Amino acid sequence: MQTGVMAKRSGGDGGKLWGGRFTEATDAAVERFTESASFDSRLWRCDIRGSIAHARMLAKIGVLTAAEEALIAAGLAAIAVDIEAGRFRWKREFEDVHMNVEAELTRRIGEAGKKLHTGRSRNDQVATDLRLYTREAIDELLGLCAALDDVLLTLAEREADTVMPGFTHLQIAQPVSAGHHLLAWREMLARDAGRLRDARKRVNVLPLGSAALAGTVYPLDRKFVARELGFDAVSENSLDAVSDRDFAIEFAAACALLMTHLSRWSEELILWASPMFGFVRLPDRFCTGSSIMPQKKNPDVPELVRGKTGRVIGDLNALLVLMKAQPLAYNRDNQEDKPPLFDAHDTVRACLEVFAAMLPAVEFDAAACRAAAARGFSTATDLADYLVGKGMAFRDAHHAVGAAVAHAAARGCGLVELPLDDLRCFAACIDEGVYARITPEASLAARNTYGGTAPRQVRAAIRRARRAPKERAPADR
Ligand code: ARG
């Protein structure tokens, strides 16, 4: 089809920033299908920051005059004010955040606006925006992890002497301190924060200057831009830099694992709050009722956290599958990276916040916890250890106590309720002193190894955790 200069001049391209080689306007359905402004407008702050740094650098190397740079910087700042105030009109025909901002800049300041994109492509621009976004997301989540860590340590200290059953296979195993259990959660969270902090290193690398895929003809000062934007390094390979989304995947992976942990805590809270366990009371303000059953008080908050874990695992999966089999370099597939990245961030933020608010209000029912800890022959191991103290080999002691447990079970009582004569049938060396050794409290106190559940160890662990530097964003250090 032969369409001449006239057709182009008369705006057959629909006024696109890239419209020069097009002779007809984009199909309306294609415009709707390909646009991303409806979701990537969220990147506007990062986009404008990146553009201001790019313009400053272009002026420094003489590609822009100081006057042009000043116009651009002021124009972008004014656009930022309007976006912030909700006065900016995002246009689908400008496709994405980058072209919306650039088109508006040129509308406002004229010729200088058209020079902003010199030596840059949306491919390195979007990668830069997304890294700035992810870095901020990490810093925010690290702050929330640190706050939740404080909450857990306070709670663990409060419950250090609360005796509850520890489970394996969800069967009563040995008594533990409730504070110790909370510190187990805390360890998971500390690793999550460490993973976010570690991912940050690989996030904080500047792709700008890679242009579309091959670099650019202008003598860009990439290190200057990196300094302006707080990046620790510049990317080494332009092809990789415009196509790499590992950083988003790593972030989502850290988020998915963090959510997996919150989901485990949620599951435990839900069980503990059930009358079948009755270990904790969740405050009314964190529960909801049933529209039909008047007696119900449901643990919807931990249930929703457990449920939202599926979304974040889905976000990670979406990003992995998005990248799988993509050839170098940039492909439009990558536009799809934003919804899962934003969703993982929003979901984790909301869950960390709600947990930090809810946990201090969780009340342990110490009597119910202790009663449960005394059930299920939970101190059978302590009886075996007592026999070892009397000189028996552990394997023989294990066997003898197993027989005593079977006997007590047949009588429908616990080990402490067996008369001394009965106990002595299983091991003649047992004396009166045994009873003080097989209470839940004695069992706890005896587990005094580093990292063990003895309240002394729990308090020592809390002191160590408080002394250890928290994983935080570098600026707060
Ligand atoms: N909206 C696009 C994205 O999010 C920006 C990059 C577009 N680049 C291109 N060559 N079409 O990935």
Coordinates of C-alpha atoms and ligand atoms in Angstrom, one line a residue:
M1 CA 0.0 0.0 0.0
Q2 CA 1.4 3.3 -1.0
T3 CA 0.6 6.1 1.5
G4 CA 2.5 9.3 0.9
V5 CA 4.0 12.0 2.9
M6 CA 0.6 13.8 2.9
A7 CA -1.1 11.0 4.8
K8 CA 1.5 11.1 7.6
R9 CA 1.5 14.8 7.8
S10 CA -2.2 14.8 8.2
G11 CA -1.9 12.7 11.4
G12 CA -2.7 9.2 10.1
D13 CA -0.5 7.9 12.9
G14 CA -3.0 9.0 15.6
G15 CA -0.5 11.3 17.2
K16 CA 1.7 8.7 18.9
L17 CA 5.2 9.6 20.1
W18 CA 6.4 6.7 18.0
G19 CA 4.0 7.4 15.1
G20 CA 6.5 8.4 12.4
R21 CA 6.5 5.2 10.4
F22 CA 2.8 4.5 10.8
T23 CA 0.2 5.5 8.3
E24 CA -3.0 4.5 10.2
A25 CA -4.1 5.0 13.7
T26 CA -3.9 2.1 16.2
D27 CA -7.0 -0.1 16.3
A28 CA -9.1 1.0 19.3
A29 CA -9.1 -2.6 20.7
V30 CA -5.3 -2.8 20.3
E31 CA -4.9 0.5 22.1
R32 CA -7.0 -0.9 25.0
F33 CA -5.1 -4.2 24.9
T34 CA -1.6 -2.8 24.9
E35 CA -1.9 0.1 27.2
S36 CA -0.3 -0.1 30.7
A37 CA -1.0 3.4 32.0
S38 CA -4.0 2.1 33.9
F39 CA -1.5 0.2 36.2
D40 CA 2.0 1.5 35.6
S41 CA 1.0 5.1 36.3
R42 CA 1.8 4.0 39.9
L43 CA 5.5 4.3 38.8
W44 CA 5.2 8.1 38.2
R45 CA 7.4 9.2 41.0
C46 CA 10.2 6.8 40.0
D47 CA 9.7 7.8 36.3
I48 CA 10.0 11.5 37.0
R49 CA 13.0 11.0 39.3
G50 CA 14.7 9.0 36.7
S51 CA 14.0 11.6 34.0
I52 CA 15.3 14.5 36.0
A53 CA 18.5 12.6 36.7
H54 CA 18.8 11.7 33.0
A55 CA 18.3 15.3 31.9
R56 CA 20.8 16.6 34.4
M57 CA 23.3 14.1 33.0
L58 CA 22.5 15.1 29.4
A59 CA 23.3 18.7 30.4
K60 CA 26.5 17.7 32.1
I61 CA 27.8 16.1 28.9
G62 CA 26.6 18.9 26.7
V63 CA 23.7 17.2 25.0
L64 CA 21.2 19.6 26.5
T65 CA 21.9 23.3 27.3
A66 CA 21.6 24.4 30.9
A67 CA 18.4 26.3 30.0
E68 CA 16.8 23.2 28.4
E69 CA 17.7 21.1 31.4
A70 CA 16.2 23.7 33.7
L71 CA 12.9 23.8 31.7
I72 CA 12.7 20.0 31.8
A73 CA 13.4 19.8 35.5
A74 CA 10.8 22.5 36.3
G75 CA 8.3 21.0 33.9
L76 CA 8.6 17.5 35.4
A77 CA 8.4 18.9 38.9
A78 CA 5.2 20.8 38.0
I79 CA 3.8 17.6 36.5
A80 CA 4.6 15.7 39.7
V81 CA 2.6 18.3 41.7
D82 CA -0.4 17.8 39.4
I83 CA -0.2 14.0 39.5
E84 CA 0.1 14.2 43.3
A85 CA -3.0 16.4 43.5
G86 CA -5.0 14.1 41.2
R87 CA -5.2 16.7 38.5
F88 CA -3.2 14.8 35.9
R89 CA -5.3 13.2 33.1
W90 CA -3.8 9.9 32.1
K91 CA -4.4 9.1 28.5
R92 CA -4.7 5.6 27.2
E93 CA -3.5 6.7 23.7
F94 CA -0.1 7.5 25.3
E95 CA 0.1 3.9 26.3
D96 CA 2.2 4.0 29.5
V97 CA 3.5 6.2 32.3
H98 CA 6.6 7.1 30.4
M99 CA 4.9 8.5 27.3
N100 CA 2.1 10.1 29.3
V101 CA 4.7 12.1 31.3
E102 CA 6.9 12.9 28.3
A103 CA 4.0 14.0 26.1
E104 CA 2.6 16.2 28.8
L105 CA 6.1 17.7 29.3
T106 CA 6.4 18.6 25.7
R107 CA 2.9 20.0 25.6
R108 CA 3.9 22.3 28.5
I109 CA 7.5 23.3 27.7
G110 CA 7.7 22.7 23.9
E111 CA 10.9 21.9 22.0
A112 CA 13.1 21.1 25.1
G113 CA 10.6 18.3 26.1
K114 CA 11.3 16.6 22.8
K115 CA 15.0 16.2 23.7
L116 CA 14.5 14.4 27.0
H117 CA 14.4 11.0 25.4
T118 CA 17.9 11.5 23.8
G119 CA 20.1 8.5 24.5
R120 CA 17.3 6.6 26.3
S121 CA 14.7 4.0 25.5
R122 CA 11.6 3.0 27.3
N123 CA 13.3 -0.3 27.7
D124 CA 16.0 1.0 30.0
Q125 CA 13.6 3.6 31.4
V126 CA 11.1 1.1 32.6
A127 CA 13.8 -1.2 34.0
T128 CA 15.1 1.8 36.0
D129 CA 11.7 2.8 37.3
L130 CA 10.9 -0.7 38.4
R131 CA 14.2 -1.0 40.2
L132 CA 13.6 2.3 42.0
Y133 CA 10.1 1.0 42.9
T134 CA 11.4 -2.3 44.2
R135 CA 14.1 -0.7 46.2
E136 CA 11.5 1.5 48.0
A137 CA 9.2 -1.5 48.5
I138 CA 12.0 -3.4 50.1
D139 CA 12.9 -0.5 52.4
E140 CA 9.3 -0.2 53.4
L141 CA 8.9 -3.9 54.1
L142 CA 12.1 -4.0 56.1
G143 CA 10.8 -1.3 58.3
L144 CA 7.6 -3.3 58.8
C145 CA 9.5 -6.5 59.5
A146 CA 11.6 -4.6 62.2
A147 CA 8.4 -3.3 63.8
L148 CA 6.8 -6.8 63.8
D149 CA 10.1 -8.2 65.2
D150 CA 9.8 -5.8 68.2
V151 CA 6.2 -6.9 68.8
L152 CA 7.2 -10.6 68.8
L153 CA 10.1 -10.0 71.2
T154 CA 7.8 -8.1 73.6
L155 CA 5.2 -10.9 73.4
A156 CA 7.8 -13.6 73.8
E157 CA 9.1 -11.9 76.9
R158 CA 5.6 -11.6 78.3
E159 CA 5.0 -15.3 77.7
A160 CA 8.4 -16.7 78.6
D161 CA 7.0 -18.7 81.6
T162 CA 3.8 -19.7 79.9
V163 CA 3.9 -23.5 79.5
M164 CA 2.2 -24.9 76.5
P165 CA 2.4 -28.2 74.6
G166 CA 4.9 -28.4 71.8
F167 CA 3.7 -30.6 68.9
T168 CA 5.2 -32.9 66.4
H169 CA 2.8 -34.4 63.9
L170 CA 0.3 -32.2 65.7
Q171 CA 0.4 -34.7 68.5
I172 CA 1.5 -33.5 72.0
A173 CA 5.3 -34.0 72.1
Q174 CA 7.0 -32.1 74.9
P175 CA 6.1 -29.0 76.9
V176 CA 7.5 -25.7 75.6
S177 CA 7.5 -22.1 76.6
A178 CA 4.9 -20.0 74.7
G179 CA 7.7 -17.4 74.5
H180 CA 9.9 -20.0 72.8
H181 CA 7.2 -20.7 70.3
L182 CA 6.9 -17.0 69.5
L183 CA 10.7 -16.8 69.1
A184 CA 10.5 -19.5 66.5
W185 CA 8.2 -17.3 64.5
R186 CA 10.7 -14.5 65.0
E187 CA 13.5 -16.5 63.5
M188 CA 11.4 -17.1 60.4
L189 CA 10.8 -13.3 60.1
A190 CA 14.5 -12.5 60.7
R191 CA 15.4 -14.7 57.8
D192 CA 12.7 -13.1 55.6
A193 CA 14.2 -9.6 56.4
G194 CA 17.6 -11.0 55.6
R195 CA 16.4 -12.2 52.2
L196 CA 14.8 -8.8 51.4
R197 CA 18.0 -7.1 52.4
D198 CA 20.1 -9.5 50.2
A199 CA 17.8 -9.0 47.2
R200 CA 18.2 -5.3 47.6
K201 CA 21.9 -5.6 46.6
R202 CA 20.9 -7.0 43.2
V203 CA 18.0 -4.6 42.8
N204 CA 20.1 -1.5 43.3
V205 CA 21.9 -1.5 40.0
L206 CA 21.2 1.1 37.3
P207 CA 20.1 -0.1 33.9
L208 CA 19.7 3.4 32.4
G209 CA 22.2 4.0 29.7
S210 CA 21.6 0.6 28.1
A211 CA 19.0 2.4 25.8
A212 CA 16.9 0.0 23.7
L213 CA 19.3 -3.0 24.0
A214 CA 22.8 -2.1 22.7
G215 CA 23.8 1.1 24.5
T216 CA 23.8 4.5 22.8
V217 CA 26.0 6.8 20.7
Y218 CA 26.0 9.6 23.3
P219 CA 28.8 9.7 25.8
L220 CA 26.5 9.2 28.8
D221 CA 27.9 9.5 32.3
R222 CA 26.1 6.5 33.7
K223 CA 27.9 6.7 37.1
F224 CA 26.7 10.2 37.5
V225 CA 23.1 9.0 37.0
A226 CA 23.6 6.1 39.4
R227 CA 24.8 8.5 42.1
E228 CA 21.9 10.9 41.5
L229 CA 19.4 8.0 41.9
G230 CA 21.2 6.2 44.8
F231 CA 22.2 3.1 42.8
D232 CA 25.2 1.3 44.1
A233 CA 26.4 0.3 40.6
V234 CA 25.7 0.5 36.9
S235 CA 24.7 -2.6 34.9
E236 CA 27.5 -4.3 33.0
N237 CA 25.6 -5.5 29.9
S238 CA 23.0 -3.5 28.0
L239 CA 21.2 -6.6 26.6
D240 CA 20.9 -8.1 30.0
A241 CA 20.0 -4.8 31.7
V242 CA 16.9 -4.2 29.6
S243 CA 15.6 -7.7 29.9
D244 CA 16.6 -8.7 33.4
R245 CA 13.7 -9.1 35.8
D246 CA 15.5 -11.4 38.3
F247 CA 15.3 -8.6 40.8
A248 CA 11.5 -8.6 40.7
I249 CA 11.5 -12.4 40.9
E250 CA 13.8 -12.3 43.9
F251 CA 11.7 -9.8 45.6
A252 CA 8.5 -11.8 44.9
A253 CA 10.3 -14.9 46.2
A254 CA 11.2 -13.2 49.4
C255 CA 7.6 -12.0 49.7
A256 CA 6.2 -15.5 49.0
L257 CA 8.4 -17.1 51.6
L258 CA 7.5 -14.4 54.1
M259 CA 3.8 -15.0 53.4
T260 CA 4.3 -18.7 53.8
H261 CA 5.6 -18.0 57.3
L262 CA 2.7 -15.6 58.1
S263 CA 0.4 -18.4 56.9
R264 CA 1.9 -20.9 59.3
W265 CA 1.6 -18.5 62.2
S266 CA -2.0 -17.8 61.1
E267 CA -2.8 -21.5 61.0
E268 CA -1.5 -21.8 64.6
L269 CA -3.4 -18.8 65.8
I270 CA -6.6 -20.2 64.2
L271 CA -6.1 -23.6 65.9
W272 CA -5.1 -22.0 69.2
A273 CA -8.2 -19.8 69.2
S274 CA -10.5 -22.7 68.5
P275 CA -12.3 -23.9 71.6
M276 CA -10.9 -27.3 70.8
F277 CA -7.5 -25.9 71.8
G278 CA -8.5 -22.7 73.7
F279 CA -4.9 -21.6 74.1
V280 CA -5.5 -18.0 73.1
R281 CA -8.2 -15.4 72.9
L282 CA -8.2 -13.1 69.9
P283 CA -9.6 -9.7 70.8
D284 CA -13.1 -9.0 69.5
R285 CA -11.8 -6.1 67.4
F286 CA -9.7 -8.5 65.3
C287 CA -12.6 -11.0 64.8
T288 CA -15.9 -11.0 62.9
G289 CA -19.2 -12.7 63.5
S290 CA -21.5 -15.0 61.6
S291 CA -24.7 -13.7 60.0
I292 CA -26.6 -16.8 61.1
M293 CA -24.9 -18.3 64.1
P294 CA -25.1 -15.8 67.0
Q295 CA -22.4 -17.5 69.1
K296 CA -19.6 -17.3 66.4
K297 CA -16.5 -15.3 66.7
N298 CA -14.3 -16.1 63.8
P299 CA -10.5 -15.5 63.3
D300 CA -11.0 -13.9 59.9
V301 CA -7.8 -11.9 60.0
P302 CA -5.4 -14.8 60.3
E303 CA -7.6 -16.7 57.8
L304 CA -7.3 -13.9 55.3
V305 CA -3.5 -13.8 55.8
R306 CA -3.4 -17.5 55.2
G307 CA -5.5 -17.0 52.1
K308 CA -3.5 -14.1 50.7
T309 CA -0.4 -16.3 50.9
G310 CA -1.8 -18.0 47.8
R311 CA -1.9 -14.8 45.9
V312 CA 1.7 -13.9 46.6
I313 CA 2.9 -17.4 45.7
G314 CA 0.8 -16.8 42.5
D315 CA 2.6 -13.5 42.0
L316 CA 6.0 -15.2 42.2
N317 CA 4.8 -17.9 39.8
A318 CA 3.5 -15.4 37.3
L319 CA 6.8 -13.6 37.2
L320 CA 8.8 -16.8 36.8
V321 CA 6.6 -18.0 34.0
L322 CA 6.7 -14.6 32.4
M323 CA 10.5 -14.8 32.1
K324 CA 10.7 -18.4 31.1
A325 CA 11.9 -18.8 27.5
Q326 CA 12.1 -15.1 26.8
P327 CA 14.8 -14.4 24.2
L328 CA 17.1 -11.4 24.7
A329 CA 16.5 -8.6 25.0
Y330 CA 13.4 -6.6 25.9
N331 CA 10.0 -8.2 25.0
R332 CA 6.6 -6.6 25.6
D333 CA 5.8 -9.6 27.8
N334 CA 7.7 -7.7 30.5
Q335 CA 4.9 -5.1 30.7
E336 CA 3.0 -7.9 32.6
D337 CA 5.6 -7.9 35.4
K338 CA 4.0 -4.9 37.2
P339 CA 0.7 -6.3 38.5
P340 CA 2.3 -9.2 40.3
L341 CA 5.1 -7.1 41.6
F342 CA 2.7 -4.5 43.0
D343 CA 0.4 -7.1 44.3
A344 CA 3.1 -8.9 46.2
H345 CA 4.2 -5.6 47.7
D346 CA 0.7 -4.5 48.7
T347 CA -0.3 -7.8 50.1
V348 CA 2.9 -8.3 52.2
R349 CA 2.6 -4.7 53.5
A350 CA -1.0 -5.2 54.6
C351 CA -0.3 -8.6 56.3
L352 CA 2.7 -7.3 58.2
E353 CA 0.8 -4.3 59.4
V354 CA -2.2 -6.3 60.5
F355 CA -0.1 -8.8 62.3
A356 CA 1.9 -6.1 64.2
A357 CA -1.4 -4.6 65.3
M358 CA -3.1 -7.9 66.2
L359 CA -0.3 -9.8 68.0
P360 CA 0.1 -7.6 71.1
A361 CA -3.7 -8.0 71.7
V362 CA -3.5 -11.9 71.7
E363 CA -4.1 -13.2 75.2
F364 CA -2.7 -16.6 76.2
D365 CA -4.9 -18.6 78.5
A366 CA -2.0 -19.8 80.7
A367 CA -4.2 -22.3 82.6
A368 CA -5.5 -23.9 79.5
C369 CA -2.1 -24.0 77.9
R370 CA -0.6 -25.7 81.0
A371 CA -3.4 -28.2 81.3
A372 CA -2.9 -29.2 77.6
A373 CA 0.9 -29.4 78.2
A374 CA 0.3 -31.9 81.0
R375 CA -1.7 -34.2 78.7
G376 CA -0.5 -36.7 76.2
F377 CA 2.4 -38.1 78.5
S378 CA 4.3 -35.0 77.4
T379 CA 7.0 -35.6 80.0
A380 CA 7.7 -39.2 79.1
T381 CA 11.1 -38.1 77.7
D382 CA 11.8 -36.5 81.0
L383 CA 11.1 -39.8 82.8
A384 CA 13.5 -41.5 80.4
D385 CA 16.1 -38.9 81.0
Y386 CA 15.6 -39.3 84.8
L387 CA 16.3 -43.0 84.4
V388 CA 19.5 -42.2 82.4
G389 CA 20.5 -40.1 85.4
K390 CA 20.1 -43.2 87.5
G391 CA 22.5 -45.1 85.3
M392 CA 20.3 -46.7 82.7
A393 CA 21.2 -46.7 79.0
F394 CA 18.9 -44.4 77.1
R395 CA 17.5 -47.1 74.8
D396 CA 16.6 -49.3 77.9
A397 CA 15.0 -46.2 79.6
H398 CA 13.0 -45.4 76.5
H399 CA 11.6 -49.0 76.5
A400 CA 10.8 -49.0 80.2
V401 CA 9.0 -45.6 80.0
G402 CA 7.1 -46.8 76.9
A403 CA 5.7 -49.7 79.0
A404 CA 4.8 -47.3 81.8
V405 CA 3.0 -45.1 79.3
A406 CA 1.0 -48.1 78.1
H407 CA 0.1 -49.0 81.7
A408 CA -1.0 -45.4 82.5
A409 CA -3.0 -45.2 79.3
A410 CA -4.8 -48.4 80.2
R411 CA -5.6 -46.9 83.6
G412 CA -6.7 -43.7 82.0
C413 CA -4.2 -41.5 84.0
G414 CA -1.1 -39.6 83.4
L415 CA 2.5 -40.7 84.4
V416 CA 2.5 -38.3 87.4
E417 CA -0.7 -40.0 88.7
L418 CA 0.9 -43.5 88.8
P419 CA 1.7 -44.6 92.3
L420 CA 5.4 -45.1 93.0
D421 CA 5.0 -48.8 93.3
D422 CA 3.5 -49.0 89.8
L423 CA 6.3 -46.9 88.4
R424 CA 8.9 -49.1 90.1
C425 CA 7.6 -52.1 88.2
F426 CA 9.1 -50.6 85.1
A427 CA 12.4 -49.5 86.7
A428 CA 13.3 -50.4 90.2
C429 CA 15.6 -47.4 90.5
I430 CA 12.7 -44.9 90.5
D431 CA 12.2 -43.1 93.8
E432 CA 10.0 -40.3 95.3
G433 CA 12.1 -37.6 93.6
V434 CA 10.7 -38.6 90.2
Y435 CA 7.5 -36.6 90.6
A436 CA 9.3 -33.3 90.7
R437 CA 11.1 -34.2 87.5
I438 CA 8.1 -34.9 85.3
T439 CA 6.0 -31.8 85.7
P440 CA 5.7 -29.6 82.6
E441 CA 7.6 -26.8 84.4
A442 CA 10.5 -29.1 85.3
S443 CA 10.5 -30.4 81.8
L444 CA 10.9 -26.8 80.5
A445 CA 13.5 -25.8 83.0
A446 CA 15.6 -28.8 82.2
R447 CA 15.9 -27.9 78.5
N448 CA 18.5 -25.4 79.2
T449 CA 20.7 -25.8 76.1
Y450 CA 21.5 -22.8 73.9
G451 CA 18.4 -22.2 71.7
G452 CA 16.3 -24.5 74.0
T453 CA 12.9 -23.8 75.6
A454 CA 14.0 -23.3 79.3
P455 CA 12.6 -19.8 80.2
R456 CA 16.2 -18.8 81.1
Q457 CA 17.2 -19.6 77.5
V458 CA 14.2 -17.8 76.1
R459 CA 15.1 -14.7 78.0
A460 CA 18.7 -15.0 76.9
A461 CA 17.5 -15.4 73.2
I462 CA 15.4 -12.3 73.6
R463 CA 18.4 -10.3 74.9
R464 CA 20.5 -11.5 72.0
A465 CA 17.8 -10.7 69.5
R466 CA 17.5 -7.2 70.9
R467 CA 21.2 -6.6 70.7
A468 CA 21.6 -7.9 67.1
P469 CA 21.3 -5.2 64.5
K470 CA 18.0 -5.5 62.6
E471 CA 17.9 -5.9 58.8
R472 CA 17.0 -2.4 57.7
A473 CA 17.4 -0.2 54.6
P474 CA 21.0 1.2 54.5
A475 CA 19.8 4.8 55.1
D476 CA 18.4 4.0 58.5
R477 CA 21.6 2.4 59.7
Ligands
ARG1 N1 5.1 -0.2 29.0 C1 6.3 -0.9 28.7 C2 6.6 -1.9 29.7 O1 6.1 -1.8 30.8 C3 7.4 0.1 28.5 C4 8.5 -0.4 27.6 C5 8.0 -0.5 26.2 N2 9.0 -0.8 25.3 C6 8.8 -1.1 24.1 N3 9.8 -1.4 23.3 N4 7.6 -1.3 23.6 O2 7.4 -2.8 29.5

